[in-house]
mmCIF file of C-alpha atoms in Angstrom:
data_model
loop_
_atom_site.group_PDB
_atom_site.id
_atom_site.type_symbol
_atom_site.label_atom_id
_atom_site.label_comp_id
_atom_site.label_asym_id
_atom_site.label_seq_id
_atom_site.Cartn_x
_atom_site.Cartn_y
_atom_site.Cartn_z
ATOM 1 C CA MET A 866 0.304 -48.666 67.713
ATOM 2 C CA LYS A 867 -0.832 -45.339 69.024
ATOM 3 C CA SER A 868 -3.596 -43.733 66.946
ATOM 4 C CA MET A 869 -2.777 -40.478 65.260
ATOM 5 C CA ILE A 870 -5.119 -37.547 65.474
ATOM 6 C CA ILE A 871 -6.396 -36.127 62.201
ATOM 7 C CA SER A 872 -7.428 -32.506 62.199
ATOM 8 C CA HIS A 873 -10.957 -31.467 61.346
ATOM 9 C CA LYS A 874 -9.672 -29.103 58.627
ATOM 10 C CA PHE A 875 -7.685 -31.857 56.904
ATOM 11 C CA LEU A 876 -10.531 -34.336 57.091
ATOM 12 C CA ARG A 877 -12.995 -31.808 55.676
ATOM 13 C CA HIS A 878 -10.798 -30.912 52.662
ATOM 14 C CA PHE A 879 -9.784 -34.504 52.013
ATOM 15 C CA SER A 880 -13.429 -35.538 52.265
ATOM 16 C CA CYS A 881 -14.285 -33.165 49.426
ATOM 17 C CA PHE A 882 -11.837 -34.996 47.153
ATOM 18 C CA LEU A 883 -13.156 -38.396 48.217
ATOM 19 C CA PHE A 884 -16.755 -37.284 47.860
ATOM 20 C CA TYR A 885 -16.073 -36.048 44.337
ATOM 21 C CA LEU A 886 -14.780 -39.491 43.416
ATOM 22 C CA CYS A 887 -17.313 -41.530 45.290
ATOM 23 C CA ARG A 888 -20.659 -40.621 46.800
ATOM 24 C CA SER A 889 -19.816 -42.917 49.695
ATOM 25 C CA PRO A 890 -16.281 -41.981 50.877
ATOM 26 C CA PRO A 891 -16.346 -44.456 53.786
ATOM 27 C CA ARG A 892 -16.121 -47.290 51.229
ATOM 28 C CA LEU A 893 -12.667 -46.047 50.203
ATOM 29 C CA LEU A 894 -11.679 -46.168 53.856
ATOM 30 C CA GLY A 895 -12.518 -49.852 54.234
ATOM 31 C CA ASP A 896 -16.269 -49.908 54.758
ATOM 32 C CA LEU A 897 -16.032 -47.526 57.654
ATOM 33 C CA PRO A 898 -19.510 -47.126 59.149
ATOM 34 C CA GLU A 899 -21.014 -43.945 57.720
ATOM 35 C CA ALA A 900 -22.014 -42.788 61.193
ATOM 36 C CA THR A 901 -18.343 -42.915 62.268
ATOM 37 C CA TYR A 902 -17.223 -41.086 59.139
ATOM 38 C CA PHE A 903 -19.731 -38.275 59.618
ATOM 39 C CA LYS A 904 -18.930 -38.112 63.338
ATOM 40 C CA TRP A 905 -15.274 -37.557 62.395
ATOM 41 C CA LYS A 906 -16.258 -34.839 59.936
ATOM 42 C CA SER A 907 -18.267 -32.973 62.556
ATOM 43 C CA ALA A 908 -15.744 -33.347 65.388
ATOM 44 C CA LEU A 909 -12.653 -31.226 65.843
ATOM 45 C CA THR A 910 -10.373 -34.267 65.597
ATOM 46 C CA ALA A 911 -10.576 -37.914 64.658
ATOM 47 C CA LYS A 912 -8.613 -40.889 65.992
ATOM 48 C CA PRO A 913 -8.712 -43.579 63.314
ATOM 49 C CA GLY A 914 -6.987 -46.929 63.671
ATOM 50 C CA ARG A 915 -3.925 -48.114 61.764
ATOM 51 C CA ASP A 916 -5.863 -49.621 58.829
ATOM 52 C CA ILE A 917 -7.753 -46.379 58.235
ATOM 53 C CA LEU A 918 -4.551 -44.330 58.518
ATOM 54 C CA GLU A 919 -2.870 -46.558 55.907
ATOM 55 C CA ARG A 920 -5.838 -46.156 53.566
ATOM 56 C CA ILE A 921 -5.820 -42.389 54.035
ATOM 57 C CA SER A 922 -2.076 -42.364 53.338
ATOM 58 C CA HIS A 923 -2.532 -44.265 50.067
ATOM 59 C CA LEU A 924 -5.381 -41.974 49.004
ATOM 60 C CA GLN A 925 -3.354 -38.871 49.861
ATOM 61 C CA ASN A 926 -0.410 -40.175 47.854
ATOM 62 C CA ILE A 927 -2.632 -41.033 44.883
ATOM 63 C CA TYR A 928 -4.096 -37.533 44.967
ATOM 64 C CA LYS A 929 -0.651 -35.934 45.283
ATOM 65 C CA ALA A 930 0.726 -37.956 42.345
ATOM 66 C CA LEU A 931 -2.276 -37.068 40.184
ATOM 67 C CA ARG A 932 -1.810 -33.370 40.965
ATOM 68 C CA ILE A 933 1.812 -33.679 39.791
ATOM 69 C CA ILE A 934 0.915 -35.609 36.622
ATOM 70 C CA PHE A 935 -2.031 -33.477 35.512
ATOM 71 C CA PRO A 936 -1.902 -29.692 35.090
ATOM 72 C CA THR A 937 -5.447 -29.052 36.344
ATOM 73 C CA LEU A 938 -7.510 -30.229 39.287
ATOM 74 C CA GLU A 939 -10.288 -31.217 36.884
ATOM 75 C CA GLN A 940 -7.972 -33.596 35.007
ATOM 76 C CA ALA A 941 -6.561 -35.023 38.239
ATOM 77 C CA THR A 942 -10.007 -35.775 39.637
ATOM 78 C CA ALA A 943 -11.365 -37.074 36.317
ATOM 79 C CA TRP A 944 -8.605 -39.660 35.797
ATOM 80 C CA PRO A 945 -9.744 -42.084 38.553
ATOM 81 C CA LEU A 946 -13.195 -42.265 36.933
ATOM 82 C CA LYS A 947 -11.993 -43.298 33.451
ATOM 83 C CA PRO A 948 -11.520 -46.897 32.249
ATOM 84 C CA ASN A 949 -7.862 -47.890 32.223
ATOM 85 C CA ALA A 950 -6.193 -50.768 30.362
ATOM 86 C CA ALA A 951 -3.735 -51.159 33.261
ATOM 87 C CA PHE A 952 -6.670 -52.206 35.444
ATOM 88 C CA GLY A 953 -8.284 -54.555 32.934
ATOM 89 C CA GLY A 954 -10.554 -51.837 31.563
ATOM 90 C CA LYS A 955 -11.814 -50.844 35.011
ATOM 91 C CA SER A 956 -11.395 -47.348 36.361
ATOM 92 C CA ALA A 957 -8.968 -46.686 39.197
ATOM 93 C CA LEU A 958 -11.985 -45.885 41.373
ATOM 94 C CA GLU A 959 -13.530 -49.293 40.658
ATOM 95 C CA VAL A 960 -10.249 -50.942 41.675
ATOM 96 C CA MET A 961 -10.004 -48.859 44.857
ATOM 97 C CA LEU A 962 -13.593 -49.725 45.782
ATOM 98 C CA ASN A 963 -12.829 -53.462 45.776
ATOM 99 C CA GLY A 964 -12.229 -53.006 49.493
ATOM 100 C CA SER A 965 -8.669 -54.247 49.917
ATOM 101 C CA ILE A 966 -5.874 -51.966 51.030
ATOM 102 C CA LEU A 967 -3.806 -53.782 48.387
ATOM 103 C CA ASP A 968 -6.086 -52.311 45.715
ATOM 104 C CA LEU A 969 -5.302 -48.814 46.971
ATOM 105 C CA ALA A 970 -1.597 -49.699 46.906
ATOM 106 C CA ARG A 971 -1.964 -51.033 43.352
ATOM 107 C CA VAL A 972 -3.455 -47.756 42.120
ATOM 108 C CA TYR A 973 -0.814 -45.763 43.986
ATOM 109 C CA ASP A 974 2.001 -47.847 42.483
ATOM 110 C CA TYR A 975 0.572 -47.203 39.024
ATOM 111 C CA VAL A 976 0.276 -43.421 39.400
ATOM 112 C CA ASP A 977 3.618 -43.212 41.184
ATOM 113 C CA GLY A 978 5.234 -44.999 38.227
ATOM 114 C CA ALA A 979 3.477 -42.670 35.792
ATOM 115 C CA ARG A 980 4.767 -39.729 37.767
ATOM 116 C CA GLY A 981 8.255 -40.909 36.908
ATOM 117 C CA TRP A 982 10.039 -40.869 40.196
#
């Protein structure tokens, strides 16, 4: 599969959301080496592989669903940090940090269902 190019502007804004949730955003992207992550942030473009693109897609969709569900950015970014019975009392962030892309999909499925479409 041909790698897609991610713009510097997108990566910078998306990184702010990830950094708010987790002080180590590369962990949400599958234990991406921090040097690679910061290289991407400083470059004009990034060419991640398929696994990273899938993780970014799940994270984007989670963020988008949360922005639809919650009326404020503060509420949308606070939700992943709160314990949730649907995840056995763990927060969505804890589930996403387990490392598996399936954990990201699990959180997305939950918020997508809560969104109601």
